[in-house]
Coordinates of C-alpha atoms in Angstrom, one line a residue:
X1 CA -138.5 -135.1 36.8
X2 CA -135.2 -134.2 35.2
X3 CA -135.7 -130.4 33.7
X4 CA -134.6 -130.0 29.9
X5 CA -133.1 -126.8 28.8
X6 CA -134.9 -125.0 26.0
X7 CA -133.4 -122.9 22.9
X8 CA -136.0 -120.7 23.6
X9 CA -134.6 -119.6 26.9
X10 CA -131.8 -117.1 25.9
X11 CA -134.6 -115.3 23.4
X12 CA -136.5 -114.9 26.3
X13 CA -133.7 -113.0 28.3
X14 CA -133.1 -111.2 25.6
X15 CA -136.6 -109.8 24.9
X16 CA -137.1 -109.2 28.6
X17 CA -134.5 -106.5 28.7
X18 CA -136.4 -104.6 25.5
X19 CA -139.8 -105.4 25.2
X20 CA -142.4 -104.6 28.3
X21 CA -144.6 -107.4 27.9
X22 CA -142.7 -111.0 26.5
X23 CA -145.7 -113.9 25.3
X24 CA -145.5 -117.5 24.7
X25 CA -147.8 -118.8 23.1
X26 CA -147.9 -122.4 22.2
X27 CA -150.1 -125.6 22.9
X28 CA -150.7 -127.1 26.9
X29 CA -148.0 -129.1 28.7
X30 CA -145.1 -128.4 25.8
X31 CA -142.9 -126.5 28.9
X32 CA -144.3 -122.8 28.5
X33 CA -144.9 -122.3 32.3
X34 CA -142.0 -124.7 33.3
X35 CA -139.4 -122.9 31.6
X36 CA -140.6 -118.9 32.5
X37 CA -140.3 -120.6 36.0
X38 CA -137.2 -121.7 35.5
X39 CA -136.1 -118.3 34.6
X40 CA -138.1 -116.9 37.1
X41 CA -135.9 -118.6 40.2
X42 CA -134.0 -116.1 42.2
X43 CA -135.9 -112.9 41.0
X44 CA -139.0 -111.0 42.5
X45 CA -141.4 -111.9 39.2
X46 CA -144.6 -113.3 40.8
X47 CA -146.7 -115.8 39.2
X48 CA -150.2 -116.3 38.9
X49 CA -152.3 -119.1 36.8
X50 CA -155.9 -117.9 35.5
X51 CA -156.4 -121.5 35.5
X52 CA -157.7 -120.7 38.7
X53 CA -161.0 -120.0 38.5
X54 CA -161.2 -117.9 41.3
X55 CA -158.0 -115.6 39.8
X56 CA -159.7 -116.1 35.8
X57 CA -163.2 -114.4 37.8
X58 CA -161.0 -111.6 39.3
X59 CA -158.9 -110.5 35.9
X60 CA -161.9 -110.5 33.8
X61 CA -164.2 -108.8 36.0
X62 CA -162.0 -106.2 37.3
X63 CA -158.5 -106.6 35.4
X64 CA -157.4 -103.4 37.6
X65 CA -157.9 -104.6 40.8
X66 CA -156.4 -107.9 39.4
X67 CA -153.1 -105.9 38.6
X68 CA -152.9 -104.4 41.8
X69 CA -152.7 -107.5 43.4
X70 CA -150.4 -108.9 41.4
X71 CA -147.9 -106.0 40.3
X72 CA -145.1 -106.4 38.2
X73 CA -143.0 -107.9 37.4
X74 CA -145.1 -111.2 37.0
X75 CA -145.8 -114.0 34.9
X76 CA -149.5 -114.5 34.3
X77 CA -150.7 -117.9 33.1
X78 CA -152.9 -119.2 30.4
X79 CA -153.7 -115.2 29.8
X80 CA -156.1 -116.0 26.4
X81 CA -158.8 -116.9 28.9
X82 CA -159.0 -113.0 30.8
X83 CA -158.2 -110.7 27.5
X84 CA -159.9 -108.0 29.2
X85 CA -156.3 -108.0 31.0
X86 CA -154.8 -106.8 27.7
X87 CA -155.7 -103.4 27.7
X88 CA -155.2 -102.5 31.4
X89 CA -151.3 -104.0 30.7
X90 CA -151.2 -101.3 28.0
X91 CA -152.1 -98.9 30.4
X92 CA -149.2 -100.2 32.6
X93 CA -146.7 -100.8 29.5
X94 CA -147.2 -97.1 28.2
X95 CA -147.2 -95.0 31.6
X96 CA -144.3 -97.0 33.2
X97 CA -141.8 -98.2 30.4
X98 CA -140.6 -101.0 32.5
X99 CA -138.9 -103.8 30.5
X100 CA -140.0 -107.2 31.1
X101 CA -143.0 -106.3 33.6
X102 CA -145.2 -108.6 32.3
X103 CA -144.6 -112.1 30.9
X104 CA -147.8 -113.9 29.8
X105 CA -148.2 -117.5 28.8
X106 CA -151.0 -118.7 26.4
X107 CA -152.3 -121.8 25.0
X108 CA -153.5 -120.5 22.0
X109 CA -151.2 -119.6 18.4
X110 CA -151.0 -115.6 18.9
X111 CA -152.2 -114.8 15.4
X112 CA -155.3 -116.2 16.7
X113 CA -155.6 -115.5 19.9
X114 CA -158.2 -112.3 20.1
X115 CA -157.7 -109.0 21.4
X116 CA -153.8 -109.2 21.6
X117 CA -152.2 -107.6 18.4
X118 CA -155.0 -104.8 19.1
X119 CA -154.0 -103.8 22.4
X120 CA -150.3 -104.9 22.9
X121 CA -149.0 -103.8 19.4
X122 CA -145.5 -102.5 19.5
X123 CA -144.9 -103.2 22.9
X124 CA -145.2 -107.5 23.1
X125 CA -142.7 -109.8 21.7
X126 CA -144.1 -112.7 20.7
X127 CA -142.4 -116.3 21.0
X128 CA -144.0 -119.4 20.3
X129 CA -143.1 -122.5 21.7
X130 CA -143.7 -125.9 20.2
X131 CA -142.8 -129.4 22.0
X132 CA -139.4 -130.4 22.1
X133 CA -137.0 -130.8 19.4
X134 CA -134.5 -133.6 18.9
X135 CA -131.5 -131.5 19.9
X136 CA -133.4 -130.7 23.4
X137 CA -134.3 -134.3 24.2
X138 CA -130.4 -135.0 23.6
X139 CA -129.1 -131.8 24.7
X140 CA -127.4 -130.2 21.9
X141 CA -126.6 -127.0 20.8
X142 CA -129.6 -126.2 18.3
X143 CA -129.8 -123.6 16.0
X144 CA -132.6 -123.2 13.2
X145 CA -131.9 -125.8 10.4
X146 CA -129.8 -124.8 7.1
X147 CA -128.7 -126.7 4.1
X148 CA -125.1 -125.5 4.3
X149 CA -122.3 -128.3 4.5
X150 CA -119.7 -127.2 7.5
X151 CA -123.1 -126.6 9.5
X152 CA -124.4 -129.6 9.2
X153 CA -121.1 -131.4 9.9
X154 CA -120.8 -129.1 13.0
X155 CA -124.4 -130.2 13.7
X156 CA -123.5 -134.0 12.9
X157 CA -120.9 -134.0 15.9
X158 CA -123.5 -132.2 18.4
X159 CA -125.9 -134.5 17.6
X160 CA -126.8 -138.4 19.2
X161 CA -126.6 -140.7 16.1
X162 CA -129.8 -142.5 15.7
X163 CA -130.6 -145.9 13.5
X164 CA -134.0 -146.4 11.4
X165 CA -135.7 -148.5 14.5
X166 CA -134.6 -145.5 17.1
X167 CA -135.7 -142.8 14.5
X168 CA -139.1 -144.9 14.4
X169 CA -138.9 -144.9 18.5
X170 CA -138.6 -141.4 19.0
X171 CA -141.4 -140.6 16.2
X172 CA -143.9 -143.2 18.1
X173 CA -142.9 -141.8 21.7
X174 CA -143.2 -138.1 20.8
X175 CA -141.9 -135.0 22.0
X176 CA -143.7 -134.0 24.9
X177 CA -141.4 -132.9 27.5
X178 CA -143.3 -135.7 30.3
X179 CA -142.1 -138.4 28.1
X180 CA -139.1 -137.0 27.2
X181 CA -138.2 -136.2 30.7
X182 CA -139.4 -139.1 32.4
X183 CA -142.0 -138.2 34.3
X184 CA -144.2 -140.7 32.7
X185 CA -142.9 -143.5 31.2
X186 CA -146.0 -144.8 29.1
X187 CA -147.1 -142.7 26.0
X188 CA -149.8 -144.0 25.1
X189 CA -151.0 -143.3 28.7
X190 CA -150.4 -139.9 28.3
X191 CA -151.6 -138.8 25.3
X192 CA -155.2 -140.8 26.4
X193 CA -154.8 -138.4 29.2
X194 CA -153.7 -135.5 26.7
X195 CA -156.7 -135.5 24.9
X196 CA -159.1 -136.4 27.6
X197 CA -157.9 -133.1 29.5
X198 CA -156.2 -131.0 28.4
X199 CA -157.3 -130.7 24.5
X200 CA -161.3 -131.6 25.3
X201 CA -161.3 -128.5 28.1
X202 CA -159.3 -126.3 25.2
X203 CA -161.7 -127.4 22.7
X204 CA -165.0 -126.5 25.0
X205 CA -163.6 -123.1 25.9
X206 CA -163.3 -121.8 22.4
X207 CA -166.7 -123.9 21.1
X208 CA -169.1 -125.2 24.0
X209 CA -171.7 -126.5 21.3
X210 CA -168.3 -129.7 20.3
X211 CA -169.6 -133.2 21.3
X212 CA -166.7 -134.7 22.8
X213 CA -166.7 -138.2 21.0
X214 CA -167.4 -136.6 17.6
X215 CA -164.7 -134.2 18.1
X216 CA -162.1 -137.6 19.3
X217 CA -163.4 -139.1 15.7
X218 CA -162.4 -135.8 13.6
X219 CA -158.8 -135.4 15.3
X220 CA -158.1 -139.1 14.6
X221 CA -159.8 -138.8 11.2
X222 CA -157.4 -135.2 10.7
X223 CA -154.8 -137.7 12.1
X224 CA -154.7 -140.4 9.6
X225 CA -154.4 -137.4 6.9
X226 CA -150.5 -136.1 8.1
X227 CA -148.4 -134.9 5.2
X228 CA -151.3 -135.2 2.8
X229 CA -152.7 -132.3 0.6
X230 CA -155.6 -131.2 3.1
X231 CA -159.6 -133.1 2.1
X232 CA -161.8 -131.1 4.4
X233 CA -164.7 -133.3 2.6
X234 CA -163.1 -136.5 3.6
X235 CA -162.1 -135.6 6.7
X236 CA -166.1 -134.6 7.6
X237 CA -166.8 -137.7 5.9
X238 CA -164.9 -140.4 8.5
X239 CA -165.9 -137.9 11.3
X240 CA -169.7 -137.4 10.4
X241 CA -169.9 -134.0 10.6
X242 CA -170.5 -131.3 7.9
X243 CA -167.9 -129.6 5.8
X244 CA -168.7 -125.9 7.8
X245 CA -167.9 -128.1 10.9
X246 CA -164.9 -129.6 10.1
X247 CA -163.1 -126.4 8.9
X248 CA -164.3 -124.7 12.2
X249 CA -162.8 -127.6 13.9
X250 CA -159.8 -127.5 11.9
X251 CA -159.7 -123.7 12.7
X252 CA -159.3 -125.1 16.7
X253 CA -156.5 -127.2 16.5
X254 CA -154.7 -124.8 14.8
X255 CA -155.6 -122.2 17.2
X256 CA -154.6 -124.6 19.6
X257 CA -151.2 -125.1 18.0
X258 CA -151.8 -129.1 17.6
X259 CA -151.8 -128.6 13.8
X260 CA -150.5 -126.7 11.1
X261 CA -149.6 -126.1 7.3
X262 CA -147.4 -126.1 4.6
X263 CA -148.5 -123.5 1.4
X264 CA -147.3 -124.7 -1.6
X265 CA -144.8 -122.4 -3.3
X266 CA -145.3 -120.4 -6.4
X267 CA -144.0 -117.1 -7.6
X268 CA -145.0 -115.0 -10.6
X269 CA -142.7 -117.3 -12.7
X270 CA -143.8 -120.9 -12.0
X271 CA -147.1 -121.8 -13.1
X272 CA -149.2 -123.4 -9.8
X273 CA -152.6 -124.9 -10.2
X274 CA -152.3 -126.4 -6.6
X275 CA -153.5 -124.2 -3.9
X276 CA -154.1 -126.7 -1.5
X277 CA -152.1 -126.7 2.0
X278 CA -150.5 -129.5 3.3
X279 CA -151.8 -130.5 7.4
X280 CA -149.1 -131.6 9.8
X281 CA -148.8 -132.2 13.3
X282 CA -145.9 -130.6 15.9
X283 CA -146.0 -134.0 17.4
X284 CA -146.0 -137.4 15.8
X285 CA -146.6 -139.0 19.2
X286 CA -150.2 -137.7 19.1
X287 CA -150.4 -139.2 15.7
X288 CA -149.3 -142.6 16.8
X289 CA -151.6 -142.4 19.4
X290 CA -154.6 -141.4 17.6
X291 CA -153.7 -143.6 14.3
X292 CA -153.8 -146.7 16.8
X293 CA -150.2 -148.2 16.1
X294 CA -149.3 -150.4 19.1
X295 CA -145.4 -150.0 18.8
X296 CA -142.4 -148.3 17.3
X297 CA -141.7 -151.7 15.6
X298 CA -145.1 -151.9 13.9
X299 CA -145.6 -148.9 13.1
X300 CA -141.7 -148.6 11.3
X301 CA -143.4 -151.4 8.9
X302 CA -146.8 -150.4 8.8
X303 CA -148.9 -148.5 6.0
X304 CA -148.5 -144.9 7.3
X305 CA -144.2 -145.1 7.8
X306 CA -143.8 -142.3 5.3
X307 CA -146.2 -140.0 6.1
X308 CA -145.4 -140.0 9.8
X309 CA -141.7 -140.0 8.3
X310 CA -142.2 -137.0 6.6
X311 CA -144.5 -134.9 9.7
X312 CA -141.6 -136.1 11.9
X313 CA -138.8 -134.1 9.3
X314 CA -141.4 -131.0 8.8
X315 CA -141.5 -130.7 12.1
X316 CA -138.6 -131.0 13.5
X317 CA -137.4 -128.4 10.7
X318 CA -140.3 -125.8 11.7
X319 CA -139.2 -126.3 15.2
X320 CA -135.8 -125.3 15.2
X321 CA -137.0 -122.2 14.0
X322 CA -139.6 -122.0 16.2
X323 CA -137.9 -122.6 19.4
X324 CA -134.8 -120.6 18.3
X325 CA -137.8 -117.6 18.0
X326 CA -137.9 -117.2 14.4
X327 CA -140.0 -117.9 11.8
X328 CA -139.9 -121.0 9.7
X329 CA -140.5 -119.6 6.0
X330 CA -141.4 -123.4 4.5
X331 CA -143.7 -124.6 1.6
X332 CA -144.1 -127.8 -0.6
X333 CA -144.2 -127.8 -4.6
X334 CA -146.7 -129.6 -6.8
X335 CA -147.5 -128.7 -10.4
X336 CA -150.5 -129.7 -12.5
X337 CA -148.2 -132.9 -13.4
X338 CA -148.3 -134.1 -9.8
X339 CA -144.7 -133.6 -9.6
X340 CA -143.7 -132.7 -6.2
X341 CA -140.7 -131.8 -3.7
X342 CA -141.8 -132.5 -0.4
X343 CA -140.4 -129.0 1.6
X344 CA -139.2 -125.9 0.2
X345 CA -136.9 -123.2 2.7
X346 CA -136.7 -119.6 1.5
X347 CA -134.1 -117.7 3.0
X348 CA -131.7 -115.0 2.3
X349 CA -133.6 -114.9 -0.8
X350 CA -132.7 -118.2 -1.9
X351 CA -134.4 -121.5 -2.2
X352 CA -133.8 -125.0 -0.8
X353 CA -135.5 -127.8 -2.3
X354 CA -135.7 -131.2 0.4
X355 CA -136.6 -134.6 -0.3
X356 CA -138.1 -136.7 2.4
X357 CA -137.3 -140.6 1.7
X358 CA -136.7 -143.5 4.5
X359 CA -133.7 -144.9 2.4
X360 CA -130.2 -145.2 3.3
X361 CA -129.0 -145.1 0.1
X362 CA -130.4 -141.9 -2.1
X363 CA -129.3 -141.3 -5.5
X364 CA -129.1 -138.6 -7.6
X365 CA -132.7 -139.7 -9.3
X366 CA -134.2 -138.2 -6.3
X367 CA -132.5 -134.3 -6.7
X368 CA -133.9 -134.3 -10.5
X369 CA -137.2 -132.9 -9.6
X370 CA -135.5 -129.8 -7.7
X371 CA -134.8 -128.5 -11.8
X372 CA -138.6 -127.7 -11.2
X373 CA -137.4 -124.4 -9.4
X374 CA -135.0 -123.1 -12.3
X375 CA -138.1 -121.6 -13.4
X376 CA -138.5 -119.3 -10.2
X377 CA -137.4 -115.8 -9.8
X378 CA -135.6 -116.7 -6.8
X379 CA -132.4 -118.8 -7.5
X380 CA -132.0 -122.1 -6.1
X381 CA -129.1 -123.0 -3.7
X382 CA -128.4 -126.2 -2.4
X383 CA -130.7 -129.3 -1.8
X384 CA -131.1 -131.9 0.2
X385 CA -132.3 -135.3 0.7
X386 CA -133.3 -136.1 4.2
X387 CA -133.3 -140.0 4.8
X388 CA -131.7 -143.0 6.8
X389 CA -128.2 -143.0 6.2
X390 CA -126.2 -142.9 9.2
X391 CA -123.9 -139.6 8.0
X392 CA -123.9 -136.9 6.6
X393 CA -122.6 -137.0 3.0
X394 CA -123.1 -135.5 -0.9
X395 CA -124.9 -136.7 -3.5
X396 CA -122.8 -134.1 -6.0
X397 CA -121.8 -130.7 -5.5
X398 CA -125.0 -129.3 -5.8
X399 CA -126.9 -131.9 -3.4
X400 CA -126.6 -133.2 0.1
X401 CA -127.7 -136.2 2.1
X402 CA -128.6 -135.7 5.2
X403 CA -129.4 -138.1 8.3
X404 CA -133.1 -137.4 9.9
X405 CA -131.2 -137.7 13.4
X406 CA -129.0 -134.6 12.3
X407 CA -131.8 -132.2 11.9

């Protein structure tokens, strides 16, 4: 198995030399453990997994005697399942003021993840990790994605060009570093065993009381929603559970970092009736997987191409924030007309409207709907239309096209 370098690496040097304990959070088997090890080779960090039962008894039942064992500097493993540990690495963190003496890996989205922000305020930095972007699988350069024309050009030539079938491949095979790197080879294999494992064990821990084929029903239910406004009542419908249910369910793949949302965008100036998040998933493999498409080919034809288009670009775009160790600021617009831009990026207190189309050939009736956003109190800058075409080009001076293999 062929190890692939990850843009989150150098943020986690970085960190390590201010911050006493370093976190990454994200969901199982995305490379969280893989890459600290990576790091790791050479130094005198320890490691230790409280995947172990034996090690998860120790940490929660006497986190001292668990820290005297294994004194820092270490990396500690799946650390959401011991969070009595949290407090005793205070302890360490404020008498010792050693940077990097504790790295700590979980499988759970940190805002969620109990007793963290109580006990390690100020002294954690937080990274999350999602599955691999398409500049990692290619290895390219990747910095957090921005609608500016000489970065995207410098982006274009760092970048492996990519056609509508091979765009379609890498949406169907995912972004899991084992399929990316080789180490299995069938997909569909291994997101069976994904979800089997890894997700069902994930699941149990954080809600014992989940039936296992009811919960399979609601993630493929939740699956066949991607890039739509989110229906918790359909959703419980197709899964036959109760509304309560499917929001606390919801609540788990989130927490697990399978899922998440786009807000739609509104400021005191633009009128919004819509409230309503949008639900997407950091991997389209899953998707394919769980939505039953047999191949790239069929599914490139099939019903659901341009809502697995669009989960593909949202997030890809989120992750090369992500993974950089930043924070993607990105929304969606829809007024009480059903008008709608499909992703909206605020920075540097502008705004970026993006269309989403599986075209080659965009036009400039496709940038009219960004007007929407004259009516904001934060200006508009450039906008985009993300799509098929093989390079990247303008669709006037205000409005650029941009490949879905460039991002």
């Amino acid at each position: 198995m062929n190890y692939i370098s990850r843009n989150l690496e150098t943020v986690v040097k970085q960190v390590t030399k201010e911050y006493p304990v370093v976190l990454v959070t994200g969901p199982r088997q995305v490379g969280k453990t893989t890459m600290l090890q990576k790091l790791m080779e050479g130094t005198d960090r320890g490691y230790v997994s409280l995947d172990d039962l034996n090690d998860r008894s120790l940490a929660k039942n006497d986190p001292e005697l668990f820290l005297q064992l294994h004194k820092p500097p270490v990396l500690i493993d799946e650390v959401q399942y011991a969070p009595e540990l949290f407090t005793y690495i205070k302890i360490y963190a404020d008498s010792h003021h050693e940077p990097g003496a504790f790295w700590l890996t979980g499988s759970q989205v940190f805002k969620l993840m109990r007793g963290v922000q109580e006990s390690l305020a100020g002294r954690v930095a937080v990274l999350s990790m999602t599955s691999l972007t398409q500049a990692e699988i290619c290895g390219s350069e990747m910095t957090p994605f921005d609608i500016n024309l000489e970065a995207l050009m410098m982006r274009e030539k760092k970048r492996t060009p990519a056609d509508t079938s091979e765009i379609f491949e890498r949406i169907y095979r995912g972004s899991m570093p084992a399929i990316a790197s080789g180490q299995n080879s069938n997909s569909q294999i291994f997101y069976s065993s994904y979800l089997s494992t890894y997700i069902e064990r994930d699941v149990k821990q954080l809600s014992d009381a989940i039936d296992s084929l009811k919960f399979l029903r609601f993630i493929t239910a939740v699956a066949a929603r991607c890039s739509q406004m989110l229906n918790v009542s359909d959703i419980a419908q197709d899964a036959d559970i109760n509304q309560k249910q499917a929001k606390d369910w919801l609540q788990i793949l989130e927490t697990l970092g399978i899922i998440f949302y786009l807000h739609p965008y509104s400021n005191h100036l633009l009128k919004r009736l819509i409230k309503t998040p949008r639900l997407y998933f950091y991997d389209t493999g899953l998707v394919c997987h769980l939505t039953r498409w047999s191949s790239a080919e069929v599914l490139e034809s099939g019903a659901m191409n341009g809502a697995i288009l669009e989960n593909y670009v949202v997030a890809e775009i989120a992750k090369t924030y992500m993974n950089s160790g930043k924070e993607p600021y990105m929304y969606y617009y829809r007024d009480k007309d059903a008008r709608e831009i499909d992703i909206i990026l605020e920075h540097d207190g502008i705004l970026n409207p993006i269309e989403i189309k599986k075209t080659s050939n965009p036009g400039t009736e496709l940038t009219k709907i960004f007007a929407l956003l004259d009516k904001a109190s934060v200006p508009r800058g450039k906008g985009a239309v993300v799509c098929m075409k093989p390079k990247v080009g303008v669709i006037d001076r205000e409005n650029y096209v941009i490949p879905v293999w460039v991002i």
